[in-house]
Amino acid sequence: MSKQTLIYSFVAKGNVVLAEHTSFTGNLSTIAVQCLQKLPPNSNRFTYSCDGHTFNFLVDRGFVFLVVADESVGRSIPFVFLQRVKDEFMHRYEGIINDSSSHPLADEEDDGLLEDKFSIAYQLDREFGPTLKEQMLYCMNHPEEISKMSKLKAQATEVKGIMMENIEKGNLF
């Protein structure tokens, strides 16, 4: 794919960026951190648009995953990318992630055991930065596959919603 659709990504704990990747120069990282600081505290998925780019956030267990994308790519590829990165991150660090963490911006309490690994800016840059790069390249080089995955997930969510409605109404069994 000739056009770079995914431009910049990071993983953060609260407002502390732990790892990032971009192949470009510019101020996207500065803008991304400013957006991170303004992220609504009760949101698990959020997108800001600015100057032809989308800043797409996925929040899980106190960690924030971001990808900046060209606006023309839409939202499905960025969010599939974020899900892939989140899954890889959670799998890799599952032994030290506190499952009961709240939203990273909801309170400012220390995490105790997590403080060493997840409180120092860019602590995981060498360790997890290459994973961000690999996932960005994979998603940019396989957009058809990523789009299919996104559509399948949307269909599964729709079917689940219909089934839940039917269960609530007592229409099943």
Coordinates of N, CA and C in Angstrom, one line a residue:
M1 N 0.9 -1.2 0.0 CA 0.0 0.0 0.0 C 0.9 1.2 0.0
S2 N 0.7 2.2 -0.9 CA 1.6 3.3 -1.1 C 1.4 4.4 0.0
K3 N 0.1 4.7 0.3 CA -0.2 5.7 1.2 C -0.2 5.2 2.7
Q4 N 0.5 6.0 3.5 CA 0.5 5.7 4.9 C -0.8 6.0 5.6
T5 N -1.6 5.1 5.9 CA -2.9 5.3 6.5 C -2.8 5.4 8.0
L6 N -1.9 4.6 8.6 CA -1.7 4.7 10.1 C -0.3 5.4 10.3
I7 N -0.4 6.4 11.0 CA 0.8 7.3 11.1 C 1.6 7.3 12.4
Y8 N 0.9 7.2 13.5 CA 1.5 7.3 14.8 C 0.7 6.5 15.8
S9 N 1.4 5.8 16.7 CA 0.7 5.0 17.7 C 1.4 5.0 19.0
F10 N 0.7 4.9 20.1 CA 1.3 4.7 21.4 C 0.4 3.9 22.3
V11 N 1.1 3.4 23.4 CA 0.4 2.8 24.5 C 0.8 3.6 25.8
A12 N -0.2 4.0 26.6 CA 0.0 4.8 27.8 C -0.7 4.2 29.0
K13 N -0.2 4.5 30.1 CA -0.8 4.2 31.4 C -1.2 5.6 31.9
G14 N -2.5 5.8 31.9 CA -3.0 7.2 32.3 C -2.4 8.2 31.3
N15 N -1.7 9.2 31.8 CA -1.2 10.2 30.9 C 0.3 9.9 30.6
V16 N 0.8 8.8 31.0 CA 2.2 8.4 30.8 C 2.4 7.5 29.6
V17 N 3.0 8.0 28.5 CA 3.2 7.2 27.3 C 4.3 6.2 27.6
L18 N 4.0 5.0 27.4 CA 5.0 3.9 27.7 C 5.8 3.5 26.5
A19 N 5.2 3.5 25.3 CA 5.8 3.1 24.1 C 5.1 3.8 22.9
E20 N 5.9 4.1 21.9 CA 5.3 4.8 20.7 C 6.0 4.3 19.5
H21 N 5.4 4.6 18.3 CA 6.0 4.3 17.0 C 5.5 5.3 16.0
T22 N 6.3 5.8 15.2 CA 6.0 6.6 14.0 C 7.2 6.5 13.0
S23 N 6.9 6.6 11.8 CA 7.9 6.7 10.8 C 8.1 8.1 10.2
F24 N 7.3 9.0 10.9 CA 7.3 10.4 10.4 C 7.8 11.4 11.4
T25 N 8.1 12.6 11.0 CA 8.5 13.7 11.9 C 7.3 14.6 11.9
G26 N 7.2 15.4 12.9 CA 6.1 16.4 13.0 C 5.6 16.4 14.5
N27 N 4.5 17.1 14.6 CA 4.0 17.3 16.0 C 2.8 16.4 16.4
L28 N 2.6 15.3 15.7 CA 1.5 14.4 16.0 C 1.6 13.9 17.4
S29 N 2.8 13.6 17.9 CA 2.9 13.0 19.2 C 2.5 14.1 20.3
T30 N 2.8 15.3 20.0 CA 2.4 16.4 20.9 C 0.9 16.6 21.0
I31 N 0.3 16.6 19.8 CA -1.2 16.7 19.7 C -1.9 15.5 20.3
A32 N -1.3 14.3 20.1 CA -1.9 13.1 20.7 C -1.9 13.1 22.2
V33 N -0.8 13.6 22.8 CA -0.7 13.7 24.2 C -1.7 14.7 24.7
Q34 N -1.9 15.8 24.0 CA -2.9 16.8 24.4 C -4.3 16.2 24.4
C35 N -4.6 15.4 23.3 CA -5.9 14.7 23.2 C -6.0 13.7 24.4
L36 N -5.0 13.0 24.7 CA -5.0 12.0 25.8 C -5.4 12.7 27.1
Q37 N -4.9 13.9 27.3 CA -5.2 14.6 28.6 C -6.6 15.1 28.6
K38 N -7.3 15.2 27.4 CA -8.7 15.7 27.4 C -9.6 14.5 27.1
L39 N -9.2 13.3 27.2 CA -10.0 12.1 27.0 C -11.1 12.0 28.0
P40 N -12.3 11.9 27.6 CA -13.4 11.8 28.6 C -13.2 10.6 29.6
P41 N -13.4 10.8 30.9 CA -13.0 9.8 31.9 C -13.9 8.5 31.8
N42 N -15.1 8.6 31.2 CA -15.9 7.4 31.1 C -16.0 6.8 29.8
S43 N -15.1 7.1 28.9 CA -15.1 6.6 27.5 C -14.1 5.5 27.4
N44 N -14.5 4.4 26.7 CA -13.5 3.3 26.4 C -13.1 3.4 25.0
R45 N -13.8 4.1 24.1 CA -13.4 4.3 22.7 C -13.8 5.7 22.4
F46 N -12.8 6.4 21.7 CA -13.1 7.8 21.4 C -12.2 8.2 20.2
T47 N -12.8 9.1 19.4 CA -12.0 9.6 18.2 C -12.1 11.1 18.2
Y48 N -11.0 11.7 18.0 CA -10.9 13.2 17.7 C -10.5 13.3 16.3
S49 N -11.0 14.4 15.6 CA -10.5 14.7 14.2 C -9.8 16.0 14.3
C50 N -8.7 16.1 13.5 CA -7.9 17.3 13.5 C -7.1 17.3 12.2
D51 N -7.2 18.4 11.4 CA -6.3 18.6 10.2 C -6.2 17.3 9.3
G52 N -7.3 16.7 9.0 CA -7.3 15.5 8.1 C -6.8 14.2 8.7
H53 N -6.7 14.2 10.1 CA -6.3 13.0 10.8 C -7.3 12.7 11.9
T54 N -7.4 11.4 12.2 CA -8.2 11.0 13.3 C -7.3 10.5 14.4
F55 N -7.6 10.8 15.7 CA -6.9 10.3 16.8 C -7.8 9.4 17.5
N56 N -7.5 8.1 17.4 CA -8.4 7.0 17.8 C -7.9 6.4 19.1
F57 N -8.7 6.4 20.1 CA -8.3 5.9 21.5 C -9.1 4.6 21.8
L58 N -8.5 3.7 22.5 CA -9.1 2.5 23.0 C -8.6 2.4 24.5
V59 N -9.4 2.3 25.5 CA -9.0 2.3 26.9 C -9.4 1.0 27.5
D60 N -8.5 0.3 28.2 CA -8.8 -1.0 28.8 C -7.9 -1.1 30.1
R61 N -8.5 -1.4 31.2 CA -7.8 -1.7 32.4 C -6.8 -0.7 32.8
G62 N -7.0 0.6 32.6 CA -6.1 1.6 32.9 C -5.1 1.9 31.9
F63 N -5.1 1.3 30.7 CA -4.2 1.5 29.6 C -4.9 2.2 28.5
V64 N -4.2 3.1 27.8 CA -4.8 3.8 26.7 C -3.9 3.5 25.4
F65 N -4.6 3.0 24.4 CA -4.0 2.7 23.1 C -4.5 3.7 22.1
L66 N -3.6 4.3 21.4 CA -3.9 5.3 20.4 C -3.3 5.0 19.1
V67 N -4.0 5.4 18.0 CA -3.4 5.4 16.7 C -3.9 6.6 16.0
V68 N -3.0 7.3 15.3 CA -3.4 8.5 14.5 C -3.4 7.9 13.1
A69 N -4.5 8.2 12.4 CA -4.7 7.7 11.0 C -5.1 8.9 10.1
D70 N -4.8 8.6 8.8 CA -5.3 9.6 7.8 C -6.9 9.5 7.9
E71 N -7.5 10.6 7.8 CA -9.0 10.6 7.9 C -9.7 9.8 6.9
S72 N -9.1 9.6 5.7 CA -9.7 8.9 4.6 C -9.8 7.4 4.9
V73 N -9.1 6.9 5.8 CA -9.1 5.5 6.1 C -10.4 5.1 6.9
G74 N -11.1 6.0 7.5 CA -12.3 5.7 8.3 C -11.9 5.3 9.7
R75 N -12.8 4.6 10.4 CA -12.6 4.2 11.8 C -12.4 2.7 12.0
S76 N -12.8 1.9 11.0 CA -12.7 0.5 11.2 C -11.3 0.0 11.3
I77 N -10.4 0.3 10.4 CA -9.1 -0.1 10.4 C -8.3 0.4 11.6
P78 N -8.4 1.6 12.0 CA -7.8 2.1 13.2 C -8.2 1.3 14.4
F79 N -9.5 1.0 14.6 CA -10.0 0.3 15.8 C -9.6 -1.2 15.7
V80 N -9.5 -1.8 14.6 CA -9.0 -3.2 14.5 C -7.5 -3.2 14.9
F81 N -6.8 -2.2 14.4 CA -5.4 -2.1 14.8 C -5.3 -2.0 16.3
L82 N -6.1 -1.1 16.9 CA -6.0 -0.9 18.4 C -6.4 -2.1 19.1
Q83 N -7.3 -2.9 18.6 CA -7.7 -4.1 19.3 C -6.6 -5.1 19.2
R84 N -5.9 -5.2 18.1 CA -4.8 -6.1 17.9 C -3.6 -5.8 18.9
V85 N -3.3 -4.5 19.0 CA -2.3 -4.0 19.8 C -2.6 -4.2 21.3
K86 N -3.9 -3.9 21.7 CA -4.3 -4.2 23.0 C -4.2 -5.6 23.4
D87 N -4.7 -6.5 22.5 CA -4.6 -8.0 22.8 C -3.2 -8.4 23.0
E88 N -2.3 -7.9 22.1 CA -0.8 -8.3 22.2 C -0.2 -7.8 23.5
F89 N -0.6 -6.5 23.9 CA 0.0 -5.9 25.1 C -0.5 -6.6 26.3
M90 N -1.8 -6.9 26.4 CA -2.4 -7.5 27.5 C -1.9 -9.0 27.7
H91 N -1.7 -9.6 26.6 CA -1.1 -11.0 26.6 C 0.3 -11.0 27.1
R92 N 1.1 -10.0 26.6 CA 2.5 -9.9 27.0 C 2.7 -9.6 28.4
Y93 N 1.9 -8.7 28.9 CA 2.1 -8.1 30.3 C 1.1 -8.6 31.3
E94 N 0.3 -9.6 31.0 CA -0.8 -10.1 31.8 C -0.4 -10.4 33.2
G95 N 0.8 -10.9 33.4 CA 1.3 -11.2 34.8 C 1.4 -10.0 35.7
I96 N 1.6 -8.8 35.2 CA 1.8 -7.7 36.1 C 0.7 -6.6 35.9
I97 N -0.4 -6.9 35.1 CA -1.4 -5.9 35.0 C -2.5 -6.2 36.0
N98 N -2.9 -5.2 36.7 CA -4.0 -5.3 37.7 C -5.3 -5.3 37.0
D99 N -6.0 -6.4 37.0 CA -7.3 -6.5 36.3 C -8.4 -5.6 36.9
S100 N -8.2 -5.1 38.1 CA -9.3 -4.2 38.6 C -9.0 -2.8 38.5
S101 N -8.0 -2.4 37.6 CA -7.8 -1.0 37.4 C -9.0 -0.3 36.9
S102 N -9.2 0.9 37.3 CA -10.3 1.7 36.8 C -9.8 2.5 35.6
H103 N -10.7 3.3 35.0 CA -10.3 4.1 33.9 C -9.1 5.0 34.3
P104 N -8.0 5.1 33.4 CA -6.8 5.8 33.8 C -7.0 7.2 34.2
L105 N -8.0 7.9 33.8 CA -8.2 9.3 34.1 C -9.2 9.5 35.2
A106 N -9.8 8.4 35.8 CA -10.9 8.6 36.8 C -10.3 9.0 38.1
D107 N -9.2 8.4 38.5 CA -8.5 8.8 39.8 C -7.0 8.8 39.6
E108 N -6.4 9.4 40.6 CA -4.9 9.6 40.5 C -4.2 8.7 41.5
E109 N -4.8 7.6 42.0 CA -4.1 6.8 43.0 C -2.9 6.0 42.4
D110 N -1.9 5.8 43.2 CA -0.8 5.0 42.7 C -1.2 3.5 42.6
D111 N -0.6 2.8 41.6 CA -0.9 1.4 41.4 C -0.1 0.5 42.2
G112 N 0.8 1.0 43.0 CA 1.6 0.1 43.9 C 2.6 -0.8 43.1
L113 N 2.2 -2.0 42.8 CA 3.1 -3.0 42.1 C 3.4 -2.6 40.7
L114 N 2.4 -1.8 40.1 CA 2.7 -1.5 38.7 C 3.6 -0.3 38.5
E115 N 3.9 0.4 39.6 CA 4.6 1.7 39.5 C 5.9 1.6 38.7
D116 N 6.7 0.6 39.0 CA 8.0 0.5 38.3 C 7.9 0.4 36.8
K117 N 7.1 -0.6 36.3 CA 7.1 -0.9 34.9 C 6.2 0.1 34.1
F118 N 5.1 0.6 34.7 CA 4.2 1.4 34.0 C 4.0 2.8 34.5
S119 N 5.0 3.4 35.2 CA 4.9 4.8 35.6 C 6.0 5.6 35.0
I120 N 7.0 5.0 34.3 CA 8.1 5.8 33.8 C 7.9 6.0 32.3
A121 N 7.9 7.2 31.8 CA 7.6 7.5 30.4 C 8.6 6.8 29.5
Y122 N 8.1 6.2 28.5 CA 8.8 5.5 27.4 C 9.6 4.3 28.0
Q123 N 9.2 3.8 29.1 CA 9.8 2.6 29.7 C 9.8 1.4 28.8
L124 N 8.7 1.3 28.0 CA 8.5 0.1 27.2 C 8.8 0.3 25.7
D125 N 9.4 1.5 25.4 CA 9.6 1.9 24.0 C 10.5 0.9 23.2
R126 N 11.5 0.4 23.8 CA 12.4 -0.6 23.1 C 11.7 -1.9 23.1
E127 N 11.0 -2.2 24.1 CA 10.4 -3.6 24.3 C 9.1 -3.7 23.4
F128 N 8.2 -2.7 23.4 CA 6.9 -2.8 22.8 C 6.8 -1.9 21.5
G129 N 7.7 -0.9 21.4 CA 7.7 -0.1 20.2 C 7.7 -0.9 18.9
P130 N 8.6 -1.9 18.8 CA 8.6 -2.7 17.5 C 7.3 -3.4 17.3
T131 N 6.6 -3.8 18.3 CA 5.3 -4.4 18.1 C 4.3 -3.4 17.5
L132 N 4.3 -2.2 18.0 CA 3.5 -1.2 17.4 C 3.8 -1.0 15.9
K133 N 5.0 -1.0 15.5 CA 5.5 -0.9 14.1 C 5.0 -2.1 13.3
E134 N 5.2 -3.3 13.8 CA 4.7 -4.5 13.1 C 3.2 -4.5 12.9
Q135 N 2.5 -4.1 13.9 CA 1.0 -4.1 13.7 C 0.6 -3.0 12.8
M136 N 1.2 -1.9 12.8 CA 0.9 -0.8 11.8 C 1.1 -1.3 10.4
L137 N 2.3 -1.9 10.2 CA 2.6 -2.3 8.9 C 1.7 -3.4 8.4
Y138 N 1.3 -4.3 9.3 CA 0.4 -5.4 8.9 C -1.0 -4.9 8.5
C139 N -1.5 -4.0 9.3 CA -2.8 -3.4 9.1 C -2.8 -2.6 7.8
M140 N -1.7 -1.9 7.5 CA -1.6 -1.0 6.3 C -1.4 -1.9 5.1
N141 N -0.7 -3.0 5.2 CA -0.5 -3.9 4.1 C -1.6 -4.9 3.8
H142 N -2.5 -5.1 4.7 CA -3.6 -6.0 4.6 C -5.0 -5.4 4.9
P143 N -5.3 -4.2 4.2 CA -6.5 -3.5 4.5 C -7.8 -4.3 4.2
E144 N -7.8 -5.2 3.2 CA -8.9 -6.0 2.9 C -9.3 -6.9 4.0
E145 N -8.2 -7.6 4.5 CA -8.4 -8.6 5.6 C -8.9 -7.8 6.9
I146 N -8.3 -6.7 7.1 CA -8.7 -5.9 8.3 C -10.1 -5.4 8.2
S147 N -10.5 -5.0 7.0 CA -11.9 -4.6 6.8 C -12.9 -5.7 7.0
K148 N -12.5 -6.9 6.5 CA -13.4 -8.1 6.6 C -13.5 -8.4 8.1
M149 N -12.4 -8.4 8.9 CA -12.5 -8.7 10.3 C -13.4 -7.7 11.0
S150 N -13.3 -6.4 10.6 CA -14.1 -5.4 11.2 C -15.6 -5.6 10.9
K151 N -15.9 -6.0 9.7 CA -17.3 -6.3 9.3 C -17.8 -7.5 10.0
L152 N -17.0 -8.6 10.2 CA -17.5 -9.8 10.9 C -17.7 -9.4 12.4
K153 N -16.9 -8.6 12.9 CA -17.1 -8.3 14.3 C -18.3 -7.5 14.5
A154 N -18.6 -6.6 13.6 CA -19.8 -5.8 13.6 C -21.1 -6.7 13.5
Q155 N -21.0 -7.6 12.6 CA -22.1 -8.6 12.4 C -22.3 -9.4 13.7
A156 N -21.2 -9.9 14.3 CA -21.4 -10.7 15.5 C -22.0 -9.9 16.6
T157 N -21.6 -8.6 16.7 CA -22.1 -7.7 17.7 C -23.6 -7.5 17.5
E158 N -24.0 -7.3 16.3 CA -25.4 -7.2 15.9 C -26.2 -8.4 16.3
V159 N -25.7 -9.6 15.9 CA -26.4 -10.8 16.3 C -26.5 -11.0 17.8
K160 N -25.5 -10.7 18.5 CA -25.5 -10.8 20.0 C -26.5 -9.9 20.5
G161 N -26.6 -8.7 20.0 CA -27.6 -7.7 20.5 C -29.1 -8.2 20.2
I162 N -29.3 -8.8 19.1 CA -30.6 -9.3 18.8 C -30.9 -10.5 19.7
M163 N -30.0 -11.4 19.9 CA -30.2 -12.5 20.8 C -30.5 -12.0 22.3
M164 N -29.8 -11.0 22.7 CA -30.0 -10.5 24.1 C -31.4 -9.9 24.2
E165 N -31.8 -9.2 23.1 CA -33.2 -8.6 23.1 C -34.2 -9.8 23.2
N166 N -34.0 -10.8 22.4 CA -34.9 -11.9 22.4 C -35.0 -12.6 23.8
I167 N -33.8 -12.8 24.4 CA -33.8 -13.4 25.7 C -34.5 -12.6 26.7
E168 N -34.3 -11.2 26.7 CA -35.0 -10.3 27.6 C -36.5 -10.4 27.4
K169 N -36.9 -10.5 26.2 CA -38.4 -10.6 25.9 C -38.9 -12.0 26.1
G170 N -38.1 -13.0 26.3 CA -38.5 -14.3 26.6 C -38.9 -15.0 25.3
N171 N -38.4 -14.6 24.2 CA -38.7 -15.2 22.9 C -37.9 -16.4 22.5
L172 N -36.9 -16.7 23.2 CA -36.1 -17.9 22.9 C -36.4 -19.0 23.8
F173 N -36.4 -20.2 23.3 CA -36.7 -21.4 24.0 C -38.1 -21.4 24.6

